[in-house]
Structures are given as structure tokens and as C-alpha cells.
Coordinates of C-alpha atoms in Angstrom, one line a residue:
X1 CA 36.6 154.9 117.2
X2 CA 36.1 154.6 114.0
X3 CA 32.8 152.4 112.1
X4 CA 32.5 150.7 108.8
X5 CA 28.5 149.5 107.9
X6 CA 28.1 146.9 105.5
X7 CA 25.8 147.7 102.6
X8 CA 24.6 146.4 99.5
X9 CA 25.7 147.9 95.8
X10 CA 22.9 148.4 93.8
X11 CA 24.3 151.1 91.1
X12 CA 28.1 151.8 89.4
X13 CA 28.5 154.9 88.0
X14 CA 31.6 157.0 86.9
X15 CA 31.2 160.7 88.7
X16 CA 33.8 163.4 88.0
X17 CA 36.1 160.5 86.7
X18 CA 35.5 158.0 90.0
X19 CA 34.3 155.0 90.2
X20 CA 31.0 155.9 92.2
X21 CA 28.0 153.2 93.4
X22 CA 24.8 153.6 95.5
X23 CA 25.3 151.6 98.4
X24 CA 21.9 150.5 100.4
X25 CA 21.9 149.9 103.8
X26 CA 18.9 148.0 105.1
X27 CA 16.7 150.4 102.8
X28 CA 18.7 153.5 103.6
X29 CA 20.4 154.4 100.2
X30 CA 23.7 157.0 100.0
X31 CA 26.2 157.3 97.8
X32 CA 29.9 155.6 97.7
X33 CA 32.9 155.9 96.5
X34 CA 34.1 152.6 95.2
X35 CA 38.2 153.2 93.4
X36 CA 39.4 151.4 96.8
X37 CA 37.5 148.3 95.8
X38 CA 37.6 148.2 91.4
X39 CA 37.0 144.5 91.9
X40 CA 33.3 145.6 93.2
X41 CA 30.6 144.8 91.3
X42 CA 27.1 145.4 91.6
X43 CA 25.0 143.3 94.3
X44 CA 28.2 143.1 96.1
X45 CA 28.8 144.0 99.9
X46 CA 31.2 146.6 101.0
X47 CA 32.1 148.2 104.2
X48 CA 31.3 151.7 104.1
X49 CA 33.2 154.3 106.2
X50 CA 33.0 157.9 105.9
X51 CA 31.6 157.9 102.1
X52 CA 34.7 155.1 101.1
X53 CA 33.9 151.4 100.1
X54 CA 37.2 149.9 101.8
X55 CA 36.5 146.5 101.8
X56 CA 34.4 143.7 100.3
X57 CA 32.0 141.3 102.2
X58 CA 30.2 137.9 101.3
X59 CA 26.6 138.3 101.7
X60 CA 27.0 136.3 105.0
X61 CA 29.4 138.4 106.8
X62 CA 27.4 141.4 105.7
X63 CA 24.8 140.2 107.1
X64 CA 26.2 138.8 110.6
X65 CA 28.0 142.3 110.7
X66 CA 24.2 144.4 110.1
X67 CA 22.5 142.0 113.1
X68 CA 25.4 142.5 115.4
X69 CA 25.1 146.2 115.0
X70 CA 21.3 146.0 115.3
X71 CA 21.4 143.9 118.8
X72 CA 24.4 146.7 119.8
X73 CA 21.6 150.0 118.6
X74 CA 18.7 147.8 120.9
X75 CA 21.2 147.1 123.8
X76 CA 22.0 150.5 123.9
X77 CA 18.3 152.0 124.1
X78 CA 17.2 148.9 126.6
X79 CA 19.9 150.1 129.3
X80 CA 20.0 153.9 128.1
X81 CA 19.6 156.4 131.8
X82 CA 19.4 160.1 131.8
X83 CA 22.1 161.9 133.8
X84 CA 20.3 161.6 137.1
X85 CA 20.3 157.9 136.6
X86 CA 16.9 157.2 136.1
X87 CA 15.9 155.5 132.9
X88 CA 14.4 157.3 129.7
X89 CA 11.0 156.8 128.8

């Protein structure tokens, strides 16, 4: 399965003759390639995946999108069990 994260553009810049942009998620910051999206512009939301801004996002959907993945990250460690079935500490 493959993931996109929403994040936030907050720098365009050309690199090597791309369209390039630091992307922060959530005050994690890495770089992006943006040519898939040149209708991008700074302050915008993309879906990252794998480096590649694919798509565009309204701030709202961004948003919905970075909560649901938060509740999925706490679900996960509230029911995580080692492999004798006992529960992590």
C-alpha cells in the first residue's frame, strides 16, 4: 500500500531545472518535487508521496486528511501487542 501525506508549501525553488518546494508537514520540513502540480503555489497543500507533489488539497481536506492519520498512528499504539500477545509498555 502505497501513502500520500498532505503538507503545506512554504518555498518554490528551481533545482537542476525542476520545479522544487519545501513542503512542511506538521513542523517536519523535506523537500518536494512539484512539476506534477505547476499550478502549485506557495501556502498551498499537496499530497506528498515518495518525494512527488501529485495532487493539490484545500486547506480543509489537508487538514481532515493530517487528523485522520493522527487518530490511525494513536489507534495503532493504544492496541499495539508484542508477539506473545501481551501489550507493550
Amino acid at each position: 500500500m502505497c501513502l500520500g501525506v498532505p503538507g503545506k508549501i512554504v518555498e518554490i525553488y528551481q533545482a537542476d531545472g525542476l520545479r522544487m518546494g519545501r513542503v512542511d508537514f506538521g513542523g517536519v520540513q523535506r523537500e518536494a518535487c512539484l512539476e506534477y502540480v505547476p499550478e502549485a503555489q506557495l501556502g498551498d497543500y499537496t499530497v506528498i508521496h515518495v518525494g512527488f507533489a501529485i495532487s493539490r488539497l484545500s486547506e480543509e481536506e489537508a487538514l481532515t486528511s493530517l487528523e485522520i492519520l493522527r487518530e490511525i498512528v494513536n489507534l495503532e499504539e493504544e492496541t499495539r501487542t508484542d508477539v506473545r500477545g501481551g501489550e507493550l509498555a
